[in-house]
Amino acid sequence: MINALRGMKDLIFDDARRYRYVTETAARIAENYGFSYIETPILEETRLFKRSVGESSDIVGKEMYQFTDKGGNDVCMRPEGTAGVVRAFLQAKLDRQQGQKYRFYYFGPMFRYERPQKGRLRQFHQFGVESFGEKSVEEDFTLIRMLADIFDALGIRYRVLVNSLGCDVCRPPYRESLVEHLEGIRDELCDDCRRRIESNPIRVLDCKNEHCQELLADAPRLTHALCDRCAADFSRLQELLTSAQIPYTVDPNLVRGLDYYSGTAFEFVSDEIGAQSAIAGGGRYDRLVEFLGGRPTPGIGFAIGIERIMELVQMPESERRGWYFGAMLPDALGPILDLAHAKRLAGERAVVEYHPKGLKAHLKGADKVGARYCAVLGEDELAAGTIWVKDLVEKEERTVPIDQL
Ligand code: HAM
């Protein structure tokens, strides 16, 4: 037997229903916030991710599904959605429309060659949004509020963590002071952290190693080193969150695992799903468009990890819907095929059982497919031009002329 690859899962039955419910609910909310749907290819040039997500990130450094295609191109299955959307934004020359705002949402599979465990897959699904051209901190607040709305609509409890990662003005001097501090404790840090002192020292702050965290207790804090503009934005963001009654915590160690961020960063976490508790993450990336060759354009976005919230989603009761058609004799099959087709053309759901059988068996069949109406054509009805119907919700049954069904 051939099984799915390690870390890759089928979405079938209840999972498939949940996946659609999550994406439809989130898409509806994103549309209400003025976002429009975008779909970008799963395969992109490898250098897109190297330049945007960054070579020092785990995602690019260790986890890419990268290969050479038959044409000799170095390609990669997208590990996340932002890079492709920014590429599409540039390719459509939207960066040249200065002053315009563009807001997109997307969902679909992402690929990271990680060690699979609960909540961590190699193929997983995200719902994400990206907003271009709006630098106001009100936009940062609005994205966090949208995320809260989505989780509220899905019945999911969460905690919100926020941080500011600073900008080109305040980050370089902060980085220097952090490196100086890290050099002092270098020998005691874990191997990953030691490597990061050179490649991306700020990522040392979110090391999961407990000993490293103890050592970092008195490391300089970026939130204390923000420039006036970043500090003002960050405190305004907190004011807006407070007045919207979105409970949040400032987490100075929240640095996010992708290199493109600056300014506002945030994560939503759940305490109900174990170690992989981040259910969504995002932030500003005001330099990314420029970095990929476009005109300077501020950007901000987030992505939800759909598999991580799947079990938490409060699904509405699935309602009985549409028709089940059954025949009690072979001659009745032709007419029910046509009746079912007429229902479908009228926009209703209709399922046909092709094997003639007794009434009891048909009622069972209708129940199994979740139909509201069970319509059965027997010998007497066939002769009289009628059909027997039962409403499985109201528990009413009657025989009606076929043309009045
Ligand atoms: P990220 O934090 O790498 O951000 O991923 C977002 C979410 O995807 C995570 O919070 C988590 O729920 C889920 N996720 C990540 N890796 C896995 C995995 N291996 N298995 C299952 N779920 C996973 C981004 O991807 C950014 N592109 C978000 C963003 C959009 N920032 C700005 N715009």
Short mmCIF file of C-alpha atoms and ligand atoms in Angstrom, two decimals:
data_model
loop_
_atom_site.label_atom_id
_atom_site.label_comp_id
_atom_site.label_asym_id
_atom_site.label_seq_id
_atom_site.Cartn_x
_atom_site.Cartn_y
_atom_site.Cartn_z
CA MET A 1 0.00 0.00 0.00
CA ILE A 2 1.21 3.51 -0.76
CA ASN A 3 0.75 5.99 2.07
CA ALA A 4 0.94 9.78 2.14
CA LEU A 5 4.42 11.14 2.83
CA ARG A 6 5.54 11.68 6.42
CA GLY A 7 4.19 14.96 7.77
CA MET A 8 1.51 15.19 5.06
CA LYS A 9 -2.14 14.53 5.75
CA ASP A 10 -5.35 14.03 3.84
CA LEU A 11 -8.22 16.36 4.60
CA ILE A 12 -11.13 13.96 4.53
CA PHE A 13 -14.68 13.93 5.97
CA ASP A 14 -14.79 16.02 9.15
CA ASP A 15 -11.32 17.55 8.55
CA ALA A 16 -12.33 18.53 5.01
CA ARG A 17 -15.54 20.10 6.32
CA ARG A 18 -13.61 21.98 8.99
CA TYR A 19 -11.00 23.21 6.52
CA ARG A 20 -13.71 24.63 4.26
CA TYR A 21 -15.58 26.14 7.17
CA VAL A 22 -12.42 27.90 8.42
CA THR A 23 -11.41 29.24 5.00
CA GLU A 24 -14.96 30.34 4.14
CA THR A 25 -15.47 32.07 7.49
CA ALA A 26 -12.09 33.82 7.34
CA ALA A 27 -12.59 34.80 3.68
CA ARG A 28 -16.00 36.31 4.45
CA ILE A 29 -14.52 38.38 7.28
CA ALA A 30 -11.52 39.47 5.16
CA GLU A 31 -13.90 40.56 2.39
CA ASN A 32 -15.80 42.64 4.95
CA TYR A 33 -12.51 44.34 5.81
CA GLY A 34 -11.99 45.25 2.14
CA PHE A 35 -9.51 42.51 1.22
CA SER A 36 -9.67 40.72 -2.13
CA TYR A 37 -8.74 37.16 -3.01
CA ILE A 38 -5.37 36.39 -4.56
CA GLU A 39 -3.89 33.06 -5.58
CA THR A 40 -0.22 32.68 -6.37
CA PRO A 41 1.72 29.60 -7.56
CA ILE A 42 2.93 27.01 -5.07
CA LEU A 43 6.26 26.78 -6.90
CA GLU A 44 8.51 29.85 -7.04
CA GLU A 45 12.15 30.54 -7.76
CA THR A 46 14.23 29.62 -4.73
CA ARG A 47 15.91 33.01 -4.64
CA LEU A 48 12.53 34.67 -3.91
CA PHE A 49 12.42 32.98 -0.50
CA LYS A 50 16.14 33.39 0.12
CA ARG A 51 15.84 37.13 -0.38
CA SER A 52 12.57 37.68 1.50
CA VAL A 53 12.22 35.13 4.30
CA GLY A 54 16.02 35.26 4.61
CA GLU A 55 18.89 32.80 4.53
CA SER A 56 19.43 32.98 8.27
CA SER A 57 15.86 31.79 9.04
CA ASP A 58 15.24 28.10 9.78
CA ILE A 59 12.54 28.10 7.12
CA VAL A 60 15.03 28.87 4.35
CA GLY A 61 18.21 27.56 5.98
CA LYS A 62 16.92 24.10 6.90
CA GLU A 63 13.37 23.46 5.78
CA MET A 64 12.90 24.20 2.09
CA TYR A 65 11.43 21.74 -0.39
CA GLN A 66 13.93 22.80 -3.00
CA PHE A 67 14.82 21.10 -6.26
CA THR A 68 16.02 21.66 -9.80
CA ASP A 69 13.20 21.28 -12.34
CA LYS A 70 13.58 19.68 -15.76
CA GLY A 71 14.54 23.04 -17.24
CA GLY A 72 17.39 23.42 -14.77
CA ASN A 73 15.64 26.10 -12.67
CA ASP A 74 16.29 26.23 -8.94
CA VAL A 75 12.74 26.15 -7.55
CA CYS A 76 11.06 25.76 -4.18
CA MET A 77 7.61 24.80 -2.88
CA ARG A 78 6.43 27.86 -0.98
CA PRO A 79 7.15 27.63 2.77
CA GLU A 80 4.83 30.60 3.43
CA GLY A 81 2.57 32.96 1.50
CA THR A 82 3.93 36.47 1.93
CA ALA A 83 6.89 36.21 -0.47
CA GLY A 84 4.72 35.04 -3.38
CA VAL A 85 2.11 37.76 -2.79
CA VAL A 86 4.82 40.43 -2.70
CA ARG A 87 6.28 39.02 -5.93
CA ALA A 88 2.83 39.12 -7.55
CA PHE A 89 2.34 42.70 -6.29
CA LEU A 90 5.63 43.71 -7.94
CA GLN A 91 4.98 41.77 -11.12
CA ALA A 92 1.65 43.60 -11.53
CA LYS A 93 3.63 46.86 -11.05
CA LEU A 94 1.36 47.89 -8.18
CA ASP A 95 4.32 49.45 -6.37
CA ARG A 96 4.28 52.18 -9.04
CA GLN A 97 0.76 53.27 -7.99
CA GLN A 98 2.07 55.42 -5.15
CA GLY A 99 -0.50 56.36 -2.54
CA GLN A 100 -2.78 53.43 -3.43
CA LYS A 101 -3.68 50.70 -0.96
CA TYR A 102 -3.90 47.04 -1.95
CA ARG A 103 -5.23 44.40 0.37
CA PHE A 104 -5.22 40.66 -0.39
CA TYR A 105 -6.17 37.41 1.30
CA TYR A 106 -5.24 33.86 0.35
CA PHE A 107 -5.30 30.31 1.64
CA GLY A 108 -3.69 27.05 0.65
CA PRO A 109 -0.88 24.59 1.33
CA MET A 110 2.61 25.57 2.50
CA PHE A 111 5.63 23.25 2.74
CA ARG A 112 8.36 23.07 5.36
CA TYR A 113 10.67 20.11 5.82
CA GLU A 114 10.37 20.09 9.61
CA ARG A 115 10.40 17.21 12.08
CA PRO A 116 6.71 16.28 12.17
CA GLN A 117 4.93 16.28 15.53
CA LYS A 118 1.55 17.32 16.87
CA GLY A 119 0.67 20.66 15.25
CA ARG A 120 3.72 20.56 13.02
CA LEU A 121 3.38 19.17 9.52
CA ARG A 122 5.47 19.24 6.37
CA GLN A 123 2.49 20.19 4.27
CA PHE A 124 0.15 22.43 6.20
CA HIS A 125 -2.41 25.09 5.31
CA GLN A 126 -2.50 28.77 6.02
CA PHE A 127 -5.09 31.49 5.67
CA GLY A 128 -3.24 34.79 5.28
CA VAL A 129 -3.69 38.44 4.43
CA GLU A 130 -1.25 41.06 3.13
CA SER A 131 -1.84 44.82 3.05
CA PHE A 132 0.30 47.17 0.95
CA GLY A 133 0.67 50.96 0.95
CA GLU A 134 -0.64 51.78 4.42
CA LYS A 135 1.90 52.80 7.04
CA SER A 136 -0.61 53.97 9.70
CA VAL A 137 -0.57 52.02 12.92
CA GLU A 138 -4.38 51.93 12.63
CA GLU A 139 -3.79 49.31 9.93
CA ASP A 140 -1.71 47.21 12.36
CA PHE A 141 -4.55 47.44 14.86
CA THR A 142 -7.14 46.60 12.20
CA LEU A 143 -5.30 43.43 11.16
CA ILE A 144 -5.08 42.27 14.78
CA ARG A 145 -8.78 43.04 15.20
CA MET A 146 -9.61 41.09 12.03
CA LEU A 147 -7.68 38.10 13.36
CA ALA A 148 -9.57 38.38 16.67
CA ASP A 149 -12.86 38.55 14.72
CA ILE A 150 -11.94 35.42 12.77
CA PHE A 151 -11.07 33.43 15.90
CA ASP A 152 -14.19 34.74 17.68
CA ALA A 153 -16.35 33.65 14.75
CA LEU A 154 -14.75 30.19 14.89
CA GLY A 155 -15.29 29.97 18.67
CA ILE A 156 -11.55 29.77 19.42
CA ARG A 157 -9.97 31.15 22.60
CA TYR A 158 -6.60 32.87 22.20
CA ARG A 159 -4.02 35.11 23.79
CA VAL A 160 -2.46 37.98 21.82
CA LEU A 161 1.26 38.75 22.05
CA VAL A 162 2.62 41.96 20.54
CA ASN A 163 6.05 43.48 20.13
CA SER A 164 7.80 46.11 18.05
CA LEU A 165 10.88 45.06 16.14
CA GLY A 166 11.98 48.63 15.43
CA CYS A 167 13.01 50.16 12.13
CA ASP A 168 16.16 51.06 10.21
CA VAL A 169 16.78 53.90 12.65
CA CYS A 170 16.54 52.06 15.95
CA ARG A 171 17.34 48.47 15.09
CA PRO A 172 21.03 48.77 14.06
CA PRO A 173 22.20 50.43 17.31
CA TYR A 174 20.07 47.98 19.29
CA ARG A 175 21.58 45.10 17.39
CA GLU A 176 25.05 46.32 18.27
CA SER A 177 24.29 46.53 21.97
CA LEU A 178 22.66 43.09 21.86
CA VAL A 179 25.67 41.53 20.11
CA GLU A 180 27.95 43.08 22.72
CA HIS A 181 25.85 41.50 25.46
CA LEU A 182 25.71 38.13 23.67
CA GLU A 183 29.47 38.07 23.16
CA GLY A 184 29.81 38.26 26.95
CA ILE A 185 27.77 35.05 27.41
CA ARG A 186 28.71 33.36 24.11
CA ASP A 187 30.32 30.27 25.66
CA GLU A 188 27.23 29.42 27.67
CA LEU A 189 24.71 29.78 24.83
CA CYS A 190 23.48 26.82 22.77
CA ASP A 191 25.01 26.06 19.34
CA ASP A 192 22.09 27.63 17.46
CA CYS A 193 22.34 30.85 19.44
CA ARG A 194 26.11 31.05 18.99
CA ARG A 195 25.60 30.80 15.24
CA ARG A 196 22.87 33.44 15.35
CA ILE A 197 25.11 36.02 17.02
CA GLU A 198 26.62 36.52 13.57
CA SER A 199 23.70 35.73 11.25
CA ASN A 200 20.68 37.20 13.06
CA PRO A 201 21.33 38.09 16.73
CA ILE A 202 17.76 39.23 17.44
CA ARG A 203 16.54 35.66 16.90
CA VAL A 204 18.59 34.59 19.92
CA LEU A 205 15.87 36.23 22.01
CA ASP A 206 13.26 33.61 21.14
CA CYS A 207 15.50 30.58 21.68
CA LYS A 208 13.41 27.81 23.24
CA ASN A 209 16.34 26.52 25.33
CA GLU A 210 15.63 27.24 29.02
CA HIS A 211 19.26 27.84 29.92
CA CYS A 212 19.58 30.40 27.11
CA GLN A 213 16.42 32.13 28.34
CA GLU A 214 17.90 32.40 31.85
CA LEU A 215 21.08 33.90 30.42
CA LEU A 216 19.04 36.40 28.43
CA ALA A 217 17.11 37.70 31.43
CA ASP A 218 19.14 40.89 31.53
CA ALA A 219 19.82 41.29 27.82
CA PRO A 220 18.97 44.76 26.45
CA ARG A 221 15.32 45.05 25.39
CA LEU A 222 14.36 46.36 21.96
CA THR A 223 11.18 47.88 23.41
CA HIS A 224 13.45 50.14 25.50
CA ALA A 225 15.57 51.11 22.49
CA LEU A 226 12.84 52.12 20.03
CA CYS A 227 13.17 55.44 18.20
CA ASP A 228 10.51 58.10 18.82
CA ARG A 229 8.39 57.12 15.82
CA CYS A 230 8.43 53.38 16.60
CA ALA A 231 7.78 54.03 20.30
CA ALA A 232 4.84 56.32 19.49
CA ASP A 233 3.36 53.78 17.06
CA PHE A 234 3.78 50.96 19.55
CA SER A 235 2.06 52.85 22.34
CA ARG A 236 -0.76 53.98 20.01
CA LEU A 237 -1.25 50.34 18.97
CA GLN A 238 -1.62 49.37 22.61
CA GLU A 239 -4.11 52.19 23.21
CA LEU A 240 -6.22 50.98 20.29
CA LEU A 241 -6.11 47.37 21.47
CA THR A 242 -7.10 48.41 24.98
CA SER A 243 -10.03 50.51 23.82
CA ALA A 244 -11.20 47.67 21.55
CA GLN A 245 -11.02 45.36 24.59
CA ILE A 246 -8.62 42.98 22.90
CA PRO A 247 -6.52 41.62 25.76
CA TYR A 248 -2.82 41.48 24.85
CA THR A 249 0.60 41.04 26.41
CA VAL A 250 3.78 42.79 25.31
CA ASP A 251 6.32 40.03 24.70
CA PRO A 252 9.77 41.60 24.18
CA ASN A 253 11.10 38.19 23.07
CA LEU A 254 8.60 37.89 20.24
CA VAL A 255 10.90 38.29 17.23
CA ARG A 256 9.22 36.00 14.63
CA GLY A 257 11.19 33.47 12.64
CA LEU A 258 11.26 35.30 9.30
CA ASP A 259 13.78 38.00 8.47
CA TYR A 260 11.50 40.46 6.66
CA TYR A 261 9.81 41.98 9.69
CA SER A 262 10.17 45.48 11.14
CA GLY A 263 7.91 47.47 13.47
CA THR A 264 4.77 45.77 14.79
CA ALA A 265 4.96 41.98 15.27
CA PHE A 266 2.24 39.82 16.79
CA GLU A 267 1.24 36.25 17.48
CA PHE A 268 -1.96 34.60 18.62
CA VAL A 269 -1.43 31.59 20.85
CA SER A 270 -3.77 28.93 22.18
CA ASP A 271 -3.29 27.23 25.55
CA GLU A 272 -5.37 24.25 24.46
CA ILE A 273 -3.21 22.58 21.83
CA GLY A 274 0.15 21.68 23.40
CA ALA A 275 3.68 22.74 22.54
CA GLN A 276 3.04 24.16 19.05
CA SER A 277 0.82 26.86 20.49
CA ALA A 278 1.16 29.62 17.87
CA ILE A 279 -2.09 29.63 15.90
CA ALA A 280 -1.34 32.76 13.88
CA GLY A 281 1.50 35.20 13.41
CA GLY A 282 2.27 38.32 11.49
CA GLY A 283 3.71 41.79 11.41
CA ARG A 284 5.00 44.70 9.37
CA TYR A 285 7.50 44.34 6.56
CA ASP A 286 8.03 47.92 5.42
CA ARG A 287 11.31 47.20 3.59
CA LEU A 288 10.41 43.97 1.81
CA VAL A 289 8.92 45.42 -1.40
CA GLU A 290 12.00 47.59 -1.88
CA PHE A 291 14.27 44.71 -1.01
CA LEU A 292 12.74 42.65 -3.82
CA GLY A 293 13.37 45.45 -6.30
CA GLY A 294 10.21 47.58 -6.04
CA ARG A 295 9.52 51.14 -4.99
CA PRO A 296 9.42 51.57 -1.20
CA THR A 297 5.95 50.40 -0.08
CA PRO A 298 4.94 49.63 3.49
CA GLY A 299 3.36 46.24 4.09
CA ILE A 300 1.81 44.20 6.89
CA GLY A 301 0.12 40.83 7.08
CA PHE A 302 -0.57 37.69 9.07
CA ALA A 303 -1.16 33.98 8.55
CA ILE A 304 -3.24 31.46 10.49
CA GLY A 305 -2.06 27.84 10.76
CA ILE A 306 -5.28 26.02 9.91
CA GLU A 307 -4.27 22.54 11.15
CA ARG A 308 -3.43 24.00 14.56
CA ILE A 309 -6.97 25.31 15.07
CA MET A 310 -8.84 22.50 13.35
CA GLU A 311 -9.80 20.66 16.55
CA LEU A 312 -10.74 23.88 18.33
CA VAL A 313 -13.22 25.13 15.74
CA GLN A 314 -16.82 25.18 16.94
CA MET A 315 -18.68 23.90 13.90
CA PRO A 316 -22.35 24.70 13.44
CA GLU A 317 -24.58 21.60 13.48
CA SER A 318 -24.66 20.28 9.94
CA GLU A 319 -28.24 20.55 8.72
CA ARG A 320 -30.10 18.00 6.66
CA ARG A 321 -30.09 19.29 3.14
CA GLY A 322 -31.77 18.47 -0.16
CA TRP A 323 -33.10 15.27 -1.63
CA TYR A 324 -32.53 11.54 -1.70
CA PHE A 325 -34.21 9.63 -4.54
CA GLY A 326 -34.80 5.90 -4.49
CA ALA A 327 -36.55 3.38 -6.74
CA MET A 328 -38.36 0.21 -5.62
CA LEU A 329 -38.21 -1.37 -9.09
CA PRO A 330 -35.89 -1.01 -12.12
CA ASP A 331 -38.54 0.80 -14.21
CA ALA A 332 -38.64 3.65 -11.67
CA LEU A 333 -34.93 4.45 -12.14
CA GLY A 334 -35.28 6.53 -15.30
CA PRO A 335 -37.87 8.90 -13.79
CA ILE A 336 -35.90 9.47 -10.53
CA LEU A 337 -32.71 10.26 -12.48
CA ASP A 338 -34.65 13.03 -14.23
CA LEU A 339 -36.33 14.24 -11.03
CA ALA A 340 -32.95 14.52 -9.30
CA HIS A 341 -31.52 16.40 -12.26
CA ALA A 342 -34.41 18.88 -12.21
CA LYS A 343 -33.75 19.53 -8.49
CA ARG A 344 -30.03 20.13 -9.15
CA LEU A 345 -30.81 22.55 -11.97
CA ALA A 346 -33.06 24.39 -9.51
CA GLY A 347 -30.03 24.76 -7.22
CA GLU A 348 -30.87 21.99 -4.77
CA ARG A 349 -28.82 19.05 -3.60
CA ALA A 350 -30.00 15.65 -4.88
CA VAL A 351 -28.49 12.19 -4.39
CA VAL A 352 -29.76 9.15 -6.31
CA GLU A 353 -29.59 5.49 -5.20
CA TYR A 354 -29.28 3.39 -8.37
CA HIS A 355 -30.21 0.06 -6.80
CA PRO A 356 -33.93 -0.66 -6.41
CA LYS A 357 -34.80 -1.68 -2.85
CA GLY A 358 -37.49 -1.51 -0.16
CA LEU A 359 -38.74 1.62 1.60
CA LYS A 360 -36.95 0.96 4.89
CA ALA A 361 -33.58 0.61 3.14
CA HIS A 362 -34.17 3.87 1.27
CA LEU A 363 -35.01 5.74 4.48
CA LYS A 364 -31.74 4.51 5.94
CA GLY A 365 -29.91 5.63 2.81
CA ALA A 366 -31.47 9.11 2.97
CA ASP A 367 -30.41 9.42 6.59
CA LYS A 368 -26.87 8.39 5.75
CA VAL A 369 -26.37 11.02 3.06
CA GLY A 370 -27.86 13.74 5.29
CA ALA A 371 -30.83 14.45 3.01
CA ARG A 372 -33.86 16.32 4.28
CA TYR A 373 -36.34 14.68 1.91
CA CYS A 374 -36.53 11.02 1.02
CA ALA A 375 -38.45 10.51 -2.24
CA VAL A 376 -39.24 6.95 -3.29
CA LEU A 377 -40.88 5.72 -6.46
CA GLY A 378 -42.68 2.34 -6.17
CA GLU A 379 -44.91 0.36 -8.52
CA ASP A 380 -48.24 1.98 -7.53
CA GLU A 381 -46.83 5.50 -7.67
CA LEU A 382 -45.23 4.81 -11.03
CA ALA A 383 -48.60 3.72 -12.42
CA ALA A 384 -50.39 6.71 -10.88
CA GLY A 385 -47.78 9.35 -11.87
CA THR A 386 -47.09 10.15 -8.20
CA ILE A 387 -44.14 9.81 -5.80
CA TRP A 388 -43.88 9.14 -2.04
CA VAL A 389 -41.95 11.76 -0.03
CA LYS A 390 -40.91 11.97 3.59
CA ASP A 391 -39.60 15.13 5.28
CA LEU A 392 -36.98 13.72 7.67
CA VAL A 393 -36.98 16.88 9.81
CA GLU A 394 -40.74 17.45 10.25
CA LYS A 395 -41.35 13.67 10.11
CA GLU A 396 -44.22 14.18 7.64
CA GLU A 397 -44.92 11.94 4.67
CA ARG A 398 -47.26 12.10 1.71
CA THR A 399 -47.73 11.00 -1.87
CA VAL A 400 -47.77 13.81 -4.44
CA PRO A 401 -48.12 14.06 -8.23
CA ILE A 402 -44.64 13.89 -9.77
CA ASP A 403 -44.97 17.25 -11.50
CA GLN A 404 -45.71 18.93 -8.13
CA LEU A 405 -42.72 17.54 -6.25
P1 HAM B 1 4.66 31.89 10.42
O1 HAM B 1 4.64 32.31 11.84
O2 HAM B 1 5.89 31.21 9.91
O3 HAM B 1 4.36 33.19 9.56
O4 HAM B 1 3.42 30.93 10.13
C1 HAM B 1 2.10 31.32 10.48
C2 HAM B 1 1.39 30.19 11.18
O5 HAM B 1 1.44 28.99 10.37
C3 HAM B 1 2.00 29.76 12.50
O6 HAM B 1 1.56 30.59 13.55
C4 HAM B 1 1.46 28.34 12.64
O7 HAM B 1 0.14 28.38 13.17
C5 HAM B 1 1.39 27.85 11.21
N1 HAM B 1 2.52 26.95 10.92
C6 HAM B 1 3.79 27.28 10.66
N2 HAM B 1 4.54 26.19 10.43
C7 HAM B 1 3.72 25.11 10.55
C8 HAM B 1 3.88 23.70 10.41
N3 HAM B 1 5.04 23.15 10.10
N4 HAM B 1 2.79 22.90 10.60
C9 HAM B 1 1.59 23.45 10.90
N5 HAM B 1 1.38 24.77 11.04
C10 HAM B 1 2.42 25.60 10.86
C11 HAM B 1 4.28 33.21 8.20
O8 HAM B 1 4.23 32.23 7.50
C12 HAM B 1 4.15 34.60 7.64
N6 HAM B 1 4.08 34.50 6.17
C13 HAM B 1 2.93 35.31 8.20
C14 HAM B 1 2.82 36.71 7.66
C15 HAM B 1 2.01 37.12 6.65
N7 HAM B 1 3.54 37.75 8.05
C16 HAM B 1 3.20 38.80 7.31
N8 HAM B 1 2.29 38.42 6.44
#
